[in-house]
mmCIF file of C-alpha atoms in Angstrom:
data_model
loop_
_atom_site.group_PDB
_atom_site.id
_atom_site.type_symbol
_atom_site.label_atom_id
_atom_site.label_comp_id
_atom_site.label_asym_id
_atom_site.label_seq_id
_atom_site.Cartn_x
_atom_site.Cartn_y
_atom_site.Cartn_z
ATOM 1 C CA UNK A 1 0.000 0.000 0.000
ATOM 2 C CA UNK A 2 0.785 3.483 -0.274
ATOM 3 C CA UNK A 3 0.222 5.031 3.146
ATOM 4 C CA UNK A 4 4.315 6.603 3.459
ATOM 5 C CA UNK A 5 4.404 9.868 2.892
ATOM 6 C CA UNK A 6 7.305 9.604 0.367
ATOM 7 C CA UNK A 7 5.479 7.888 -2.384
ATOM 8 C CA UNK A 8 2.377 10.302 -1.864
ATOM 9 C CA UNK A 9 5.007 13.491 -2.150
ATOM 10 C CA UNK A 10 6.518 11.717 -5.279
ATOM 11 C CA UNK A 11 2.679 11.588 -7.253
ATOM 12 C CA UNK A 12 2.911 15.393 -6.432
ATOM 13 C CA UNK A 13 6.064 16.075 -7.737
ATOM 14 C CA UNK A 14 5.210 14.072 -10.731
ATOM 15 C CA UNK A 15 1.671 15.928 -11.419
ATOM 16 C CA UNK A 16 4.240 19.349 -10.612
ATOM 17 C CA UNK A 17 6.975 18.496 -12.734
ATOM 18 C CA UNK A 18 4.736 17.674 -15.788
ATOM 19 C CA UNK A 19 2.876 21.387 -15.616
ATOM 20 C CA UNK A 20 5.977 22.971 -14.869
ATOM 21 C CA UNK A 21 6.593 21.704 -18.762
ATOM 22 C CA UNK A 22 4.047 24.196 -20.043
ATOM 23 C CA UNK A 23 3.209 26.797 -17.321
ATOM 24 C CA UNK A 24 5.662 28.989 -15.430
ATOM 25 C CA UNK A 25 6.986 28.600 -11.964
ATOM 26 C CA UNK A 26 4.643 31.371 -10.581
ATOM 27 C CA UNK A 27 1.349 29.701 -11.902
ATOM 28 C CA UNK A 28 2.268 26.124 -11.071
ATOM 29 C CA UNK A 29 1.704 25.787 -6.879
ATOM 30 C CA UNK A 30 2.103 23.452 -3.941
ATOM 31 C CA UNK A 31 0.429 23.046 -0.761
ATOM 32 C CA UNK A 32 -0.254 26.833 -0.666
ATOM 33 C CA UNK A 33 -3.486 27.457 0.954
ATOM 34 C CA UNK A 34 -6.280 29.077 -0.664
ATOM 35 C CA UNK A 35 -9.826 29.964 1.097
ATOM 36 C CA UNK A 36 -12.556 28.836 -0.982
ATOM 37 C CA UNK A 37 -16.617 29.728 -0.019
ATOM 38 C CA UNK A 38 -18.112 28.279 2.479
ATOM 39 C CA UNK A 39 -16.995 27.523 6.623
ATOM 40 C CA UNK A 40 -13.722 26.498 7.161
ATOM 41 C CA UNK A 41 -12.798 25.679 3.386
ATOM 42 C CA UNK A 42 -9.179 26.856 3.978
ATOM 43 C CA UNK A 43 -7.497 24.356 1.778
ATOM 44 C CA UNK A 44 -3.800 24.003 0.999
ATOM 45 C CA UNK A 45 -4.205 21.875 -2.143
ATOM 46 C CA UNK A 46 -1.065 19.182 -3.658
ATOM 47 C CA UNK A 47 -1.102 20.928 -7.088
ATOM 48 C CA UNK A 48 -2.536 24.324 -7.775
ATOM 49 C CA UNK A 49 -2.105 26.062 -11.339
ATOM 50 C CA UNK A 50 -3.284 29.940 -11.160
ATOM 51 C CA UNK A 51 -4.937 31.700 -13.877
ATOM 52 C CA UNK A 52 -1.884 34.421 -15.544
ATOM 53 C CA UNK A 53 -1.703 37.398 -13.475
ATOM 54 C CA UNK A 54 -3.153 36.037 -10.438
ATOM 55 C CA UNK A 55 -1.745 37.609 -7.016
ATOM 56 C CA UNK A 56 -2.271 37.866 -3.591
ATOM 57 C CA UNK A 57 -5.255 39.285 -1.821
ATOM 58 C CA UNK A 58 -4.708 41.584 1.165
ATOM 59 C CA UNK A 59 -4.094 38.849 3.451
ATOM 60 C CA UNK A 60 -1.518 37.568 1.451
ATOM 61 C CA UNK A 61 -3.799 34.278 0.282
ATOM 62 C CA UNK A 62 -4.302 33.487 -3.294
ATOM 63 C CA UNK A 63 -7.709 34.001 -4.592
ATOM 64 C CA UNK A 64 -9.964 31.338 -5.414
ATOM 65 C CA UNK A 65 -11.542 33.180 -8.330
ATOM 66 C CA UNK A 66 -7.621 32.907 -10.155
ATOM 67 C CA UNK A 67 -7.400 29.057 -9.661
ATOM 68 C CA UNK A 68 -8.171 27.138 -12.868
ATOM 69 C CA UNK A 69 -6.578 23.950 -11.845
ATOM 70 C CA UNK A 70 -6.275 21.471 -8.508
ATOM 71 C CA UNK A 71 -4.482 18.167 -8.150
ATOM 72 C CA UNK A 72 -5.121 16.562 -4.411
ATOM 73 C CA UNK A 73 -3.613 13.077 -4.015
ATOM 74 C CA UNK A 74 -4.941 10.627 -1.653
ATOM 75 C CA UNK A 75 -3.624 9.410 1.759
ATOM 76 C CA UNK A 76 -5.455 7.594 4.185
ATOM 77 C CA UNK A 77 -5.953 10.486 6.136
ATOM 78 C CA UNK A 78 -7.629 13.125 3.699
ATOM 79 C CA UNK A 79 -9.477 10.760 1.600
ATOM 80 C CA UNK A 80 -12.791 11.242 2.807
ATOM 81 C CA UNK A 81 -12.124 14.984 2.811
ATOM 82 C CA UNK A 82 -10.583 15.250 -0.551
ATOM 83 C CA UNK A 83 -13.915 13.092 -2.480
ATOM 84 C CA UNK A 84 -16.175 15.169 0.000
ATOM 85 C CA UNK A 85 -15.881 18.948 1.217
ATOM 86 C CA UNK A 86 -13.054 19.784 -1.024
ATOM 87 C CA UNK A 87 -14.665 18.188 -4.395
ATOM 88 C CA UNK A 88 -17.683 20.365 -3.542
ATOM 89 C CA UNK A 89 -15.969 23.335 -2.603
ATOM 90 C CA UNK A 90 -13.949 23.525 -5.466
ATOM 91 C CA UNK A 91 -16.974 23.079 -8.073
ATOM 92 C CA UNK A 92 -19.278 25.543 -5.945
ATOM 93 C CA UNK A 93 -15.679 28.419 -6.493
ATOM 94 C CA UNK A 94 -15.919 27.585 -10.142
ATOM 95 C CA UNK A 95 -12.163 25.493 -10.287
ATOM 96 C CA UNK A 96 -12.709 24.250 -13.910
ATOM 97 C CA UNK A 97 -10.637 21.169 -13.730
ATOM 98 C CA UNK A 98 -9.952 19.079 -10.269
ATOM 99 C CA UNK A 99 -8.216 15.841 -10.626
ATOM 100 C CA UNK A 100 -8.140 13.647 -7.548
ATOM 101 C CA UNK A 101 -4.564 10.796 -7.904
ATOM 102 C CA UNK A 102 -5.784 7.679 -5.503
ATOM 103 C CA UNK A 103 -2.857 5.221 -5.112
ATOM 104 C CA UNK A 104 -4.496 3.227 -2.729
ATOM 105 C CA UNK A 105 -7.505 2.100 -5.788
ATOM 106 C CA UNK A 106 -4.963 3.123 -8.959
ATOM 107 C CA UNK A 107 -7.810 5.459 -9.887
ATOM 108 C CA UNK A 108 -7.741 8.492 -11.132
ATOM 109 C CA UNK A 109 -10.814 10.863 -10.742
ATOM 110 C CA UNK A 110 -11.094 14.001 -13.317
ATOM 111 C CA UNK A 111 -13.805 16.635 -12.346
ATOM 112 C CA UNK A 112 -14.794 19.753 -15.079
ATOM 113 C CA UNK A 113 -17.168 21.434 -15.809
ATOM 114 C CA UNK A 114 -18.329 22.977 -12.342
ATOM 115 C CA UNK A 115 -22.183 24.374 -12.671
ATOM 116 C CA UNK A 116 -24.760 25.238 -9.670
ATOM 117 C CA UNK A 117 -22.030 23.652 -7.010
ATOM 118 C CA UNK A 118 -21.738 20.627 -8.671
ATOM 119 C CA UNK A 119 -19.204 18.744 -11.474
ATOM 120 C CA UNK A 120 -21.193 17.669 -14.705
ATOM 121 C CA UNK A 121 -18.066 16.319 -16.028
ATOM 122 C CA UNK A 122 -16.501 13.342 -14.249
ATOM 123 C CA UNK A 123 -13.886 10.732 -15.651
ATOM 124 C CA UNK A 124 -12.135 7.584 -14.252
ATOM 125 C CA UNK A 125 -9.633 6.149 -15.624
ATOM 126 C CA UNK A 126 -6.560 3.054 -14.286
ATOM 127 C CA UNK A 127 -3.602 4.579 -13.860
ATOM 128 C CA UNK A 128 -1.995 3.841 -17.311
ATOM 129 C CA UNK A 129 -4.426 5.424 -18.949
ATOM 130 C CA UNK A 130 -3.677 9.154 -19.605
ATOM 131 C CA UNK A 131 -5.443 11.524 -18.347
ATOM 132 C CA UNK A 132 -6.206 14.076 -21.634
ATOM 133 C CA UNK A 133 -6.640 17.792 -20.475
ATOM 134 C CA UNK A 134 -6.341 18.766 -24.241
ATOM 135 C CA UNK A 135 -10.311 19.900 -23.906
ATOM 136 C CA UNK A 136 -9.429 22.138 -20.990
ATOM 137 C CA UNK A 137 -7.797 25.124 -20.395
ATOM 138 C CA UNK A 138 -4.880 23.052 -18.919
ATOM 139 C CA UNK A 139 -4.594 21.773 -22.443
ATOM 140 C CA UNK A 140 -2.137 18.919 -21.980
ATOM 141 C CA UNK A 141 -1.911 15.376 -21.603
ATOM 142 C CA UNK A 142 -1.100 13.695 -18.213
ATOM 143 C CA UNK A 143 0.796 10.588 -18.781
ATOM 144 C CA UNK A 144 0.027 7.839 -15.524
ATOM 145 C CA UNK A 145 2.159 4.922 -16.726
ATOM 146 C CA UNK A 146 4.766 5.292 -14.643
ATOM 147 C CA UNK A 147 2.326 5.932 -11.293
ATOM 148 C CA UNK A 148 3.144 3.210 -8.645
ATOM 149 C CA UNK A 149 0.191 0.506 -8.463
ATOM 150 C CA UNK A 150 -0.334 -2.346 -6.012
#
């Protein structure tokens, strides 16, 4: 199984590395919190891409309304919370594309298309199979061949 830290941390650097490839440094973010609507839906996500331009609000917290992009990758402990609160949060701020990366099923879970607090859009796919963001505004292709599996 995949409960260890380390092979969680290396799925993040993996989904980091690959939008590095196409965004800049500035856009591409990890664990940096973000305060979405709702009570208490302070979340520091894995992977974070912000829309061009985006900055700080007066607190020093990136906006939710610049984030067009989140990647949260399972661990025993935040599984409930990142398929629950999070997932809902994220489509009732409008985040266009949310991928969750479960090693502990060798699932991946893409969300889009966020409308009325909800996702209409919802793939999953082994890991193996890529995970195509051509049709978003990420507009690249995620390769998961090389993702650990039990």
């Amino acid at each position: 199984m995949y409960c260890a830290a380390g092979p969680i941390r290396g799925f993040v650097a993996d989904i980091y590395d690959r939008l590095r490839a196409k965004y800049p440094r500035k856009r591409v973010k990890s664990d940096v919190r973000v305060d979405y609507p709702g009570h208490l839906n302070g979340f520091a996500s894995d992977v974070t891409v912000m829309a061009e331009g985006a900055a700080t609000n007066a607190k020093g917290l990136w906006r939710y309304e610049d984030v067009e992009f989140v990647a949260e990758v399972i661990s025993r402990k935040t599984a409930a919370n990142d398929y629950g609160p999070k997932k809902d949060a994220y489509a009732a701020a409008g985040v266009p594309v949310y991928l969750i990366v479960d090693p502990y099923t060798g699932r991946w879970h893409l969300h889009t298309k966020p409308k009325d607090g909800e996702y209409r859009g919802e793939l999953s796919l082994d890991f193996g199979d890529e995970i195509d963001l051509t049709g978003t505004m990420v507009g690249l292709v995620l390769e998961t061949g090389e993702f650990p599996r039990d």
